[in-house]
PDB file of C-alpha atoms in Angstrom:
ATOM      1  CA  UNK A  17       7.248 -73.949 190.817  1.00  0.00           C
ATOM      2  CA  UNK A  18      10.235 -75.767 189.542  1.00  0.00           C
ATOM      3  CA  UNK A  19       8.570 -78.913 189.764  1.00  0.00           C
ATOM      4  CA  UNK A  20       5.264 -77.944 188.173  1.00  0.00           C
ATOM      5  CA  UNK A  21       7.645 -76.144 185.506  1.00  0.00           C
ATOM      6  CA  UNK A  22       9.184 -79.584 184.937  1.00  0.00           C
ATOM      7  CA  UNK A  23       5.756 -81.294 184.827  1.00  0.00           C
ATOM      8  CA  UNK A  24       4.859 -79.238 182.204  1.00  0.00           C
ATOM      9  CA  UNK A  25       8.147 -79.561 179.856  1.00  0.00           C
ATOM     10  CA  UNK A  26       7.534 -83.280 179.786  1.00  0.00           C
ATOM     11  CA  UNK A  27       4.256 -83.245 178.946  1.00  0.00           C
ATOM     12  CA  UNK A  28       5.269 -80.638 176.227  1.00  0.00           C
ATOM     13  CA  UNK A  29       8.057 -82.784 174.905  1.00  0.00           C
ATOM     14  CA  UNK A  30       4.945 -86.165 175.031  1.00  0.00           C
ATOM     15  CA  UNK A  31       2.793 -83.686 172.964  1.00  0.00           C
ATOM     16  CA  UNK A  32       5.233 -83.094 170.274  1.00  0.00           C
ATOM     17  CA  UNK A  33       6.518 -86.704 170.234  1.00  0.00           C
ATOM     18  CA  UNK A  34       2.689 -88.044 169.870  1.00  0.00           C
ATOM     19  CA  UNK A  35       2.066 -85.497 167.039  1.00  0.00           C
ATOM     20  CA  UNK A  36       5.412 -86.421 164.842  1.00  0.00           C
ATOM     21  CA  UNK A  37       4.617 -89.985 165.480  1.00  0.00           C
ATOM     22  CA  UNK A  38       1.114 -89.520 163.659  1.00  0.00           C
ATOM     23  CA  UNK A  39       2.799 -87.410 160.964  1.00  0.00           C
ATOM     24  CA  UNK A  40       5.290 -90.276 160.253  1.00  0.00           C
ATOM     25  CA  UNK A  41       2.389 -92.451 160.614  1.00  0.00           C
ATOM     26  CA  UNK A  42      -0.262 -90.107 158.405  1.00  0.00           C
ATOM     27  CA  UNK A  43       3.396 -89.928 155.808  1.00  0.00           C
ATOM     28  CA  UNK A  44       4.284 -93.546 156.008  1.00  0.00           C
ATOM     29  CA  UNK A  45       0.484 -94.650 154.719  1.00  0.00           C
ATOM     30  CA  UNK A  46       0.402 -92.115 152.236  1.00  0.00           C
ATOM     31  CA  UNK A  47       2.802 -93.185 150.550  1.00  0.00           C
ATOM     32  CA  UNK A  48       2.348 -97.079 150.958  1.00  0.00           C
ATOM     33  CA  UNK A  49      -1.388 -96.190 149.007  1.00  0.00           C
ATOM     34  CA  UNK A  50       0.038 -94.399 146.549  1.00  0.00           C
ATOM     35  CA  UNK A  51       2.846 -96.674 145.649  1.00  0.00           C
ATOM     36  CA  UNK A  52       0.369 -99.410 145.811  1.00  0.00           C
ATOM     37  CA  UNK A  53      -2.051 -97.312 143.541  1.00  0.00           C
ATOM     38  CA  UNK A  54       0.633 -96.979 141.223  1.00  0.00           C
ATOM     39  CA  UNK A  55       1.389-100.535 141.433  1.00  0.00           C
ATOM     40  CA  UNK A  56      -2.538-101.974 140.457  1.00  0.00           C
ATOM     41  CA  UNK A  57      -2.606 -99.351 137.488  1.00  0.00           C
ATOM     42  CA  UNK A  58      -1.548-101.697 135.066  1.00  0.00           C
ATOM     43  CA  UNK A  59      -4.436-104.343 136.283  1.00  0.00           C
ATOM     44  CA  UNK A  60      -6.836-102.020 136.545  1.00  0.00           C
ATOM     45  CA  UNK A  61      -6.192-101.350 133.280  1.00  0.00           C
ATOM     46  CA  UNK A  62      -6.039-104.670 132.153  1.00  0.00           C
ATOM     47  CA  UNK A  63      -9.938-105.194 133.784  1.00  0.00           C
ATOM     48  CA  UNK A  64     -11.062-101.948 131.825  1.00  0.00           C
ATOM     49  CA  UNK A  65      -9.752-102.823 128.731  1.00  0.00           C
ATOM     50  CA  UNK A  66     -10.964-106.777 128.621  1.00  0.00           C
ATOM     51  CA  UNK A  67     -14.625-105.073 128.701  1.00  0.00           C
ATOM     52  CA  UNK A  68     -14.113-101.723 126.291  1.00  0.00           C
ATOM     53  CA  UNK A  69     -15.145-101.566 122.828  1.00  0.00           C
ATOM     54  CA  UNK A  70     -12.244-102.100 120.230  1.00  0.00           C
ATOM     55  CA  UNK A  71     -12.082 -98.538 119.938  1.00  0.00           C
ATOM     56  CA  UNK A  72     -11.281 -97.366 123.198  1.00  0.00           C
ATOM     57  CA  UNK A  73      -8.919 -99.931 123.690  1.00  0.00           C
ATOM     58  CA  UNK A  74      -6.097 -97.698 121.553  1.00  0.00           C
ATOM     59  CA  UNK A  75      -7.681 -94.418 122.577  1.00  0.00           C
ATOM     60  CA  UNK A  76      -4.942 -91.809 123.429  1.00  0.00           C
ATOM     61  CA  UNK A  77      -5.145 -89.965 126.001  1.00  0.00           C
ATOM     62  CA  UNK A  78      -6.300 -93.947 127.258  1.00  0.00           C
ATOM     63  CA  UNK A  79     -10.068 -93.682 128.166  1.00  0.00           C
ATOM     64  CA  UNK A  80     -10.706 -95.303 131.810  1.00  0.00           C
ATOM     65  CA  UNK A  81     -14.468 -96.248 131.545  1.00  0.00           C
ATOM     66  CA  UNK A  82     -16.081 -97.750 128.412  1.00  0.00           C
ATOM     67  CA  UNK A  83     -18.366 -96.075 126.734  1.00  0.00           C
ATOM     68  CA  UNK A  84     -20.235 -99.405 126.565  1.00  0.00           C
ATOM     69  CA  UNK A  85     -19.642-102.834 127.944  1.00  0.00           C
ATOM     70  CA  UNK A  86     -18.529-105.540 125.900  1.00  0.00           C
ATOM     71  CA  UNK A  87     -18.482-109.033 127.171  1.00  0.00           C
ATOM     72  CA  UNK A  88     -17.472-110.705 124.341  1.00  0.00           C
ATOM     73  CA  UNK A  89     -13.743-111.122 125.961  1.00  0.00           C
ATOM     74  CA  UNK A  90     -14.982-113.376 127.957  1.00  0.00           C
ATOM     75  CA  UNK A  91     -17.506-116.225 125.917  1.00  0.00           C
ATOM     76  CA  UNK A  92     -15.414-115.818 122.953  1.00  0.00           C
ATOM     77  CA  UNK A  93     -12.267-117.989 123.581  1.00  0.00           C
ATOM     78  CA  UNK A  94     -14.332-120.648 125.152  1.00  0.00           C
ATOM     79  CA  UNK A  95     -15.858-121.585 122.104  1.00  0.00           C
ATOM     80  CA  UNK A  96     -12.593-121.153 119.536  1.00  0.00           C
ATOM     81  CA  UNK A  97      -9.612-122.505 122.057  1.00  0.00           C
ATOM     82  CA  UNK A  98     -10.065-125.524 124.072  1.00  0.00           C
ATOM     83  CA  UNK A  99      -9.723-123.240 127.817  1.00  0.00           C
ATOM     84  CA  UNK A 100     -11.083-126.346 129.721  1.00  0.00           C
ATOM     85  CA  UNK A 101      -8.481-128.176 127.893  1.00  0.00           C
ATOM     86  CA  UNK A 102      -5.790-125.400 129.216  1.00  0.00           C
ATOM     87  CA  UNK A 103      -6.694-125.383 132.619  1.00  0.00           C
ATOM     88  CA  UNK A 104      -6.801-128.976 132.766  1.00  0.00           C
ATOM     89  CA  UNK A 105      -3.027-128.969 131.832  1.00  0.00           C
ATOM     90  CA  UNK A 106      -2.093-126.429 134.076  1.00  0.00           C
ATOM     91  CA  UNK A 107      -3.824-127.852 137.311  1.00  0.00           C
ATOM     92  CA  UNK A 108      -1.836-131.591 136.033  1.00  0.00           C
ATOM     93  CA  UNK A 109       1.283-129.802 136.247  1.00  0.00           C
ATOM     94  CA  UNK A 110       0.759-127.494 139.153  1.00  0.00           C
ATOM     95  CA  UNK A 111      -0.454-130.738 141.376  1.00  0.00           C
ATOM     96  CA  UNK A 112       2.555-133.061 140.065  1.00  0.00           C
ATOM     97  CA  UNK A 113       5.261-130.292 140.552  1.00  0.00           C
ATOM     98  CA  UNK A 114       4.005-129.423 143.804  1.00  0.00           C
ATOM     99  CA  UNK A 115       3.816-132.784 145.098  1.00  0.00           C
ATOM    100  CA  UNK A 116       6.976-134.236 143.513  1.00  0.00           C
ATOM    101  CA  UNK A 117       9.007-131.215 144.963  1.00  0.00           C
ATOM    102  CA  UNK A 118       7.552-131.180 148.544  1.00  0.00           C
ATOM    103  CA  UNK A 119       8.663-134.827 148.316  1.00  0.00           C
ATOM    104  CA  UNK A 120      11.781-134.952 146.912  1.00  0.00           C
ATOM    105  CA  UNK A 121      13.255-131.949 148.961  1.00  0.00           C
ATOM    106  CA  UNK A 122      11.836-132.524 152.023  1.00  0.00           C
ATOM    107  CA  UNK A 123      13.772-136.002 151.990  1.00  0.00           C
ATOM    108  CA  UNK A 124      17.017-134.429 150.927  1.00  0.00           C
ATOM    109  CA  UNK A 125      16.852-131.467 152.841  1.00  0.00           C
ATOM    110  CA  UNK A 126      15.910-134.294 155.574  1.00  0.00           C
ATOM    111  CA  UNK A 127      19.521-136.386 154.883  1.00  0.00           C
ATOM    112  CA  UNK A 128      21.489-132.747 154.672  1.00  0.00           C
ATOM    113  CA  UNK A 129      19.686-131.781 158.260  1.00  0.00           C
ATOM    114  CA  UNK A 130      19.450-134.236 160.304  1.00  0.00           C
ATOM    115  CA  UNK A 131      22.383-137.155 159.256  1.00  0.00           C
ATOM    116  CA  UNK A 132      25.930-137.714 159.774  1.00  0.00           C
ATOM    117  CA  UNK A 133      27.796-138.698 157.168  1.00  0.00           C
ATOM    118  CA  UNK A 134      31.432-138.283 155.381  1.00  0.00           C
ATOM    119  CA  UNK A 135      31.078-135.301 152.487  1.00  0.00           C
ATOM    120  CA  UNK A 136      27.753-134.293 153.756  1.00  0.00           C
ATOM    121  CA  UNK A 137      28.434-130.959 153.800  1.00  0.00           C
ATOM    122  CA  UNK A 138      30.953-130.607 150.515  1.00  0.00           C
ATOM    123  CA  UNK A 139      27.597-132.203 148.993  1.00  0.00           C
ATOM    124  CA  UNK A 140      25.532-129.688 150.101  1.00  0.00           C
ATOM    125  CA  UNK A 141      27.831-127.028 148.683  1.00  0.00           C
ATOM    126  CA  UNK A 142      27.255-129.148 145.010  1.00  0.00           C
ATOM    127  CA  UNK A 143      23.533-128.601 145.538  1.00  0.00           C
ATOM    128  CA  UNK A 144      23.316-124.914 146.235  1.00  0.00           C
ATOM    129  CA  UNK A 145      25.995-124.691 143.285  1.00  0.00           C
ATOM    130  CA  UNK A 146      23.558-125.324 141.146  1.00  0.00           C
ATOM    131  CA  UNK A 147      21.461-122.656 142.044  1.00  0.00           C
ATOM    132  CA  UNK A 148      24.434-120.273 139.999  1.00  0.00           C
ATOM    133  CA  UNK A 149      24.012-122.550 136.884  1.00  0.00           C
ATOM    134  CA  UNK A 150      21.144-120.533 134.491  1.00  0.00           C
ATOM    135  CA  UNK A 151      18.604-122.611 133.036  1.00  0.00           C
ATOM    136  CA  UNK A 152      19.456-121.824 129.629  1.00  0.00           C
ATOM    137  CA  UNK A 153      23.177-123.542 129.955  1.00  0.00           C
ATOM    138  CA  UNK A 154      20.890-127.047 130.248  1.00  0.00           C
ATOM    139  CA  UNK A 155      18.535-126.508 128.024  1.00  0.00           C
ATOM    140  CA  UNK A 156      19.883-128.120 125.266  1.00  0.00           C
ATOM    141  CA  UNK A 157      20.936-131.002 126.679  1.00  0.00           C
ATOM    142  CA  UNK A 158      17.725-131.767 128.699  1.00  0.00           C
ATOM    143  CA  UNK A 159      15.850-131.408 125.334  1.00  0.00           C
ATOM    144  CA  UNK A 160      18.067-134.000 123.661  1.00  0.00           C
ATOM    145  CA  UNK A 161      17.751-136.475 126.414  1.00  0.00           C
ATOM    146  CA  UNK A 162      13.966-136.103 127.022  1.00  0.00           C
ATOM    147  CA  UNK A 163      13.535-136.237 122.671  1.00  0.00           C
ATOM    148  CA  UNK A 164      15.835-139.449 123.170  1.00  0.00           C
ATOM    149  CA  UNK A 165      13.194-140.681 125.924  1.00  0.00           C
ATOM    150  CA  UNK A 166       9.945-139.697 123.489  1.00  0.00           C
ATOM    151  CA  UNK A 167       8.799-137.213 125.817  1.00  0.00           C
ATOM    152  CA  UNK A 168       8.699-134.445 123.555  1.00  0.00           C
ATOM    153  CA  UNK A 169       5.326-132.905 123.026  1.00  0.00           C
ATOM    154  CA  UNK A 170       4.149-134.374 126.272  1.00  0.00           C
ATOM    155  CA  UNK A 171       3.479-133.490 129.937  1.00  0.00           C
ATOM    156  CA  UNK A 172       6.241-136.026 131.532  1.00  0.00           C
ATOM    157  CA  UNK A 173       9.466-133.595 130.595  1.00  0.00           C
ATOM    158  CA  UNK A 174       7.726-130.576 132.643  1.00  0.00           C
ATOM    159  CA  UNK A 175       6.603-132.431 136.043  1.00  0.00           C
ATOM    160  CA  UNK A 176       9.296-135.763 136.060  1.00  0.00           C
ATOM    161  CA  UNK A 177      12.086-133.082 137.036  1.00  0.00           C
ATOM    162  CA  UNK A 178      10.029-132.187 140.217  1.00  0.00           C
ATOM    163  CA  UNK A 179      10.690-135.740 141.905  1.00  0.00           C
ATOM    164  CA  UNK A 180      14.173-135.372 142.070  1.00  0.00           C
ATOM    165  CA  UNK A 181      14.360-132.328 144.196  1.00  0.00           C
ATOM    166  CA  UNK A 182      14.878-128.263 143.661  1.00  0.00           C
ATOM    167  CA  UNK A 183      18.085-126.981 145.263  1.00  0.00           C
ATOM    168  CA  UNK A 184      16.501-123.444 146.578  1.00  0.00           C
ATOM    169  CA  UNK A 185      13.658-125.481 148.545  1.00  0.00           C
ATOM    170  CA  UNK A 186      16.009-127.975 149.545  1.00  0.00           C
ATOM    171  CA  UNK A 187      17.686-125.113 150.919  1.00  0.00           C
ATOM    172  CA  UNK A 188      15.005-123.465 152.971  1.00  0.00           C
ATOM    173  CA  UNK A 189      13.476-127.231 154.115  1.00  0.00           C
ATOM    174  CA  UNK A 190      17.028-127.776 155.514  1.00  0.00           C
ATOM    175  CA  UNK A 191      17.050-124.665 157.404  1.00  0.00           C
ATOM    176  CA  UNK A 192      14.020-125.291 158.788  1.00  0.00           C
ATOM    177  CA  UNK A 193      14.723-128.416 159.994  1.00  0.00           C
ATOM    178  CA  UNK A 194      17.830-127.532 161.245  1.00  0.00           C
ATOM    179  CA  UNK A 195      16.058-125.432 164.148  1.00  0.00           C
ATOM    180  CA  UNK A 196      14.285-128.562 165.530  1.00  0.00           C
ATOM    181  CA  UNK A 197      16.434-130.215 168.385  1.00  0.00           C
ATOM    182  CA  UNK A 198      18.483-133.041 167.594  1.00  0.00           C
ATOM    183  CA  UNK A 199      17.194-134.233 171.055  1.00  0.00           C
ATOM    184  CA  UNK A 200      13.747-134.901 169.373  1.00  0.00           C
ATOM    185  CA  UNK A 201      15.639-137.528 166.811  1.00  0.00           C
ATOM    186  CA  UNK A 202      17.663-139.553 169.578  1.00  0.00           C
ATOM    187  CA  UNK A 203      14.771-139.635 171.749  1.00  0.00           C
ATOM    188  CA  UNK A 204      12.774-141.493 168.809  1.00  0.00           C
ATOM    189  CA  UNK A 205      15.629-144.308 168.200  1.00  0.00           C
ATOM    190  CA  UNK A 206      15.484-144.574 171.269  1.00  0.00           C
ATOM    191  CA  UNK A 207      11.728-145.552 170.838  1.00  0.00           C
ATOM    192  CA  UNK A 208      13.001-147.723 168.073  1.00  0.00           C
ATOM    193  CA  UNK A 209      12.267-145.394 165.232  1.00  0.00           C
ATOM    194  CA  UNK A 210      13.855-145.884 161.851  1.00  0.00           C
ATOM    195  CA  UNK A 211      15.208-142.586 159.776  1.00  0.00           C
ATOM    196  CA  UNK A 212      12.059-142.869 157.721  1.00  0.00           C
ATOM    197  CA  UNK A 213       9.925-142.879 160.824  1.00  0.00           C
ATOM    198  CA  UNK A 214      11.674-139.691 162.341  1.00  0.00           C
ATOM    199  CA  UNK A 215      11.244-138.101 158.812  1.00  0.00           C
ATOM    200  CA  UNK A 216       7.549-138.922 158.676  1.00  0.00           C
ATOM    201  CA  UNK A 217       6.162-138.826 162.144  1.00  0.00           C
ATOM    202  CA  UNK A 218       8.489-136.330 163.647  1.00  0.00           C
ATOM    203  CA  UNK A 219      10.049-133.611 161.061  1.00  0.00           C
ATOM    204  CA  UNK A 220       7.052-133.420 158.297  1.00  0.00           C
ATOM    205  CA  UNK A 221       4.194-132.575 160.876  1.00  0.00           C
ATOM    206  CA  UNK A 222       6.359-130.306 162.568  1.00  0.00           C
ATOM    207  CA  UNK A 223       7.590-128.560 159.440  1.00  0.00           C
ATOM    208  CA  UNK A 224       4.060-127.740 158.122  1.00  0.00           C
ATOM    209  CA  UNK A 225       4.993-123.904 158.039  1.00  0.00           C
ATOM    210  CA  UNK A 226       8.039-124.541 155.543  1.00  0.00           C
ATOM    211  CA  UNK A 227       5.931-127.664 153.621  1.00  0.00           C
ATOM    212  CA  UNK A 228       3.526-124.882 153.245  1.00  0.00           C
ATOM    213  CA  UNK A 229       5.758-121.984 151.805  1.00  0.00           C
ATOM    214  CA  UNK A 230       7.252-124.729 149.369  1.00  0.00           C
ATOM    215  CA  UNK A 231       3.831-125.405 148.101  1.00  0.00           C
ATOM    216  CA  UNK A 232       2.428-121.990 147.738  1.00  0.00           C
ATOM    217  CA  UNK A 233       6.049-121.287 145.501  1.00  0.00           C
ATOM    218  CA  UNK A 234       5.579-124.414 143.247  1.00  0.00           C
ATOM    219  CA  UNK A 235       2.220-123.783 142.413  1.00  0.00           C
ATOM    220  CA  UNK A 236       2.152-119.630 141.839  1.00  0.00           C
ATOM    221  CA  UNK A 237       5.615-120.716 139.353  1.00  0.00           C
ATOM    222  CA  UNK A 238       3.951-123.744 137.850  1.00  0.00           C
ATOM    223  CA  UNK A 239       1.156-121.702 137.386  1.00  0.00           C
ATOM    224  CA  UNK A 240       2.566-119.273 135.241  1.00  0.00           C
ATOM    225  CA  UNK A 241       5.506-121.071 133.457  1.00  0.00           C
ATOM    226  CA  UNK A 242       5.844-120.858 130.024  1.00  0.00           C
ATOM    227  CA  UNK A 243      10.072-121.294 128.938  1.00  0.00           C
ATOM    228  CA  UNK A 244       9.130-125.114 129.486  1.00  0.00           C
ATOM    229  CA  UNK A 245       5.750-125.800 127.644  1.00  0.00           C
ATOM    230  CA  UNK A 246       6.876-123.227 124.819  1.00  0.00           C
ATOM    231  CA  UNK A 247       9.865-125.973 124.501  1.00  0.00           C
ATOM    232  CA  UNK A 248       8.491-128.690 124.655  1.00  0.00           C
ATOM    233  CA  UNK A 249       4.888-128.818 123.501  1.00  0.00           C
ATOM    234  CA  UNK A 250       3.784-128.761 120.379  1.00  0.00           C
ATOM    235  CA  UNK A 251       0.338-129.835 120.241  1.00  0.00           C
ATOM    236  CA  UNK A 252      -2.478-127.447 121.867  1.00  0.00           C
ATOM    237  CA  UNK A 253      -4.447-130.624 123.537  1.00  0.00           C
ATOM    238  CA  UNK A 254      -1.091-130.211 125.667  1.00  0.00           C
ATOM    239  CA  UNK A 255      -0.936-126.899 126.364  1.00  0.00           C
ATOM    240  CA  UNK A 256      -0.889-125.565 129.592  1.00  0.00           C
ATOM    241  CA  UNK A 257      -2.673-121.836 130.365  1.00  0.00           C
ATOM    242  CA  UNK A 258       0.425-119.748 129.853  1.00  0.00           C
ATOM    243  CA  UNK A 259       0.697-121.232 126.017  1.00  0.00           C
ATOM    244  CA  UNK A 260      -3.287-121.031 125.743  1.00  0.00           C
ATOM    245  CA  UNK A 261      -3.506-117.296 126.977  1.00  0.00           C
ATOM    246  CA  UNK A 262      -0.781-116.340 124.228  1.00  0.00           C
ATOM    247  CA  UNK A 263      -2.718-117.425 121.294  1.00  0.00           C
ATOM    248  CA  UNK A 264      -5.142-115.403 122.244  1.00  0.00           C
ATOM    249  CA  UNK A 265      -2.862-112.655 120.356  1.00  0.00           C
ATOM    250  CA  UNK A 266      -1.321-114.932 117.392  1.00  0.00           C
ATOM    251  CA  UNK A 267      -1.297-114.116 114.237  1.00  0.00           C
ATOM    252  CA  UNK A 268      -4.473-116.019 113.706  1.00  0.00           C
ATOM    253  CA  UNK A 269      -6.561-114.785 116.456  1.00  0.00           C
ATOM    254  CA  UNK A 270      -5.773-110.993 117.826  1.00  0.00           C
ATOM    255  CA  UNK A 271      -7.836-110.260 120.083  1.00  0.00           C
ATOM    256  CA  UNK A 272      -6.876-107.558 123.040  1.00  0.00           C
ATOM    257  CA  UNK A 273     -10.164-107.858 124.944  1.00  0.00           C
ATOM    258  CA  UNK A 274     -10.077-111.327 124.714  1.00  0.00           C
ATOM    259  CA  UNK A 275      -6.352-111.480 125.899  1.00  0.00           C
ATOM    260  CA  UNK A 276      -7.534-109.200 128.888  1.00  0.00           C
ATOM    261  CA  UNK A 277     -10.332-110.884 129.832  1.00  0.00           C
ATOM    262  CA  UNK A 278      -8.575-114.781 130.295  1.00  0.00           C
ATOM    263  CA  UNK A 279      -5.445-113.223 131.800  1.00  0.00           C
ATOM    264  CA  UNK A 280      -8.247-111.660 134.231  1.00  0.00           C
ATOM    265  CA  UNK A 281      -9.744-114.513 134.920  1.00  0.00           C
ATOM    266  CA  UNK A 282      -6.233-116.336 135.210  1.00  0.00           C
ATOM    267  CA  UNK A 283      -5.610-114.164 137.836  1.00  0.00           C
ATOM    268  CA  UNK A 284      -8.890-115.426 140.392  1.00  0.00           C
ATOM    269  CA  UNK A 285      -6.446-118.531 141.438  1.00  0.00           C
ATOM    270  CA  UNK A 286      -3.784-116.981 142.343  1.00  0.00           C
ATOM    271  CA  UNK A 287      -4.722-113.614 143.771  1.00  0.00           C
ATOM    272  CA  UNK A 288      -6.762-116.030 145.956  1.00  0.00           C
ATOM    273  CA  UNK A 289      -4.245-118.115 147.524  1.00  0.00           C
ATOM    274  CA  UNK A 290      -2.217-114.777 147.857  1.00  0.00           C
ATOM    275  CA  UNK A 291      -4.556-113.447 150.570  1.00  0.00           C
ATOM    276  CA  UNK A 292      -5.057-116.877 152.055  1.00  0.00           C
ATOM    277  CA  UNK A 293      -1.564-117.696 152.548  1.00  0.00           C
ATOM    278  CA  UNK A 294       0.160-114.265 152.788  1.00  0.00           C
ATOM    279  CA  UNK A 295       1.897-115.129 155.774  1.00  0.00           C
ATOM    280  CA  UNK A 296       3.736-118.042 153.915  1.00  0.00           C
ATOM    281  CA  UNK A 297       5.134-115.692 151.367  1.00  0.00           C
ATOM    282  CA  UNK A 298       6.449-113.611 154.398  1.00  0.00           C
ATOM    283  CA  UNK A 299       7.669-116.408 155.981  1.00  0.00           C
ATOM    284  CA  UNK A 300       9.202-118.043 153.116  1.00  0.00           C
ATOM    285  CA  UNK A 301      11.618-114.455 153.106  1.00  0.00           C
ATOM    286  CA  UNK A 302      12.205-115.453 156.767  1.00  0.00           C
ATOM    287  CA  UNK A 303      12.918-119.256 157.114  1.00  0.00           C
ATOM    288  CA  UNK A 304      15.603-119.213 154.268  1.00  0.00           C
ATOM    289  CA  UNK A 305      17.558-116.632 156.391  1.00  0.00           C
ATOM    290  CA  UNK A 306      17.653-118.520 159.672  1.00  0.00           C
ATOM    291  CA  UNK A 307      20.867-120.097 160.886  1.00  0.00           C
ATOM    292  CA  UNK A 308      22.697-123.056 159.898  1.00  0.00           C
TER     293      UNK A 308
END
């Protein structure tokens, strides 16, 4: 009887257990919808809006579902802005960027990782110094020497800067790097490899994950930056999307619809790569915390 008693208590005590894990479980998605409902709101908004009449765009209490749709939002702009002209731009930039800083950093983060040499590491303090230094302290002075250079009111001031390396991905390349073995480097001297051949054959393949998280950060920021262009661009044959999208609501063209509609359509590129290369943005939070 004891034992039958006993039987029973532990599959009482499994019972309750199961049912307060689904609770938790019924709680914990509850509220990870309705934060994430609360979250898309202000898009959903946004997509409503870029298709209401101007009428219901100011409505109060806000009206969710036009009375009618109105697609002007979207053919408008095309024919008053230059938008192929924007895009252009942006996709320049967001290549040039991208490719300049996966270059540049993964060579320095290469030198910080995987060499020996005197003040290597006081120099790698410098770098990540620089990380404390705001952008605005510089500004100035990178405007004078790029005016000096007659760059102003041209593309070359907001991509040239990529080539010689970003101290935040020159931190997370060098701690990836860091967790390959140091056996993999003497074993290819060995071979008769040179530095540039371990950095090339060996480390870049095998740091695709990193390369990759580096990539997908350059081009979602270079994708939306506008402190740079506003600075330096004056012309709107050199505007990138970020500039284009705010004249949409100047004070000679107000349009709300219209804004709505080419921010939506903005959007398509990078929601896309978002749910293609999730993971990296995960893993991006992950790599820069691993030890070294």
């Amino acid at each position: 009887m004891s034992q039958l008693a006993s039987q029973q208590q532990v599959a009482k005590k499994a019972s309750t257990y199961r049912i307060s894990y689904i609770l938790s479980q019924v709680a914990l998605y509850t509220a990870l919808i309705l934060g994430a409902f609360i979250f898309i709101l202000p898009l959903l908004w946004m997509l409503s809006s870029s298709v209401k009449p101007g009428y219901q765009v100011y409505a109060v209490p806000p009206e969710w579902i036009p009375d009618y749709f109105v697609w002007d939002g979207y053919i408008q702009p095309w024919s008053q802005f230059p938008m192929g002209t924007f895009y252009k731009n942006t996709i320049i930039l967001v290549v040039l960027n991208t490719l300049g800083t996966l270059l540049s950093s993964s060579i320095v983060a290469f030198a910080f990782a995987r060499m020996r040499f005197r003040g290597r590491d006081l120099l790698f303090v410098v770098v990540l110094s620089t990380l404390m230094l705001p952008p605005q302290v510089t500004l100035i002075p990178t405007y004078w020497f790029f005016a000096r250079l007659g760059w102003v009111n041209t593309l070359t001031p907001l991509w040239v800067t990529a080539f010689f390396g970003a101290p935040f991905n020159i931190f997370l390349l060098r701690q990836y790097f860091m967790t390959i073995p140091l056996e993999m480097d003497e074993a290819a001297r060995m071979d008769g490899c040179s530095w540039f051949d371990i950095y090339w054959r060996i480390m870049i393949p095998l740091s695709a994950p990193a390369l990759g998280v580096v990539a997908v950060f350059s081009v979602t920021h270079w994708w939306n930056e506008f402190m740079g262009p506003l600075i330096y661009l004056n012309s709107q044959e050199n505007f990138p999307l970020s500039l284009g999208l705010a004249l949409l609501n100047s004070r000679n063209f107000n349009n709300v619809q219209a804004t709505f509609a080419m921010t939506s359509i903005a959007l398509i590129p990078m929601v896309v790569i978002f749910f293609i290369a999730q993971k990296l943005y995960i893993q991006g939070l992950v790599i820069s915390g691993v030890k070294g």
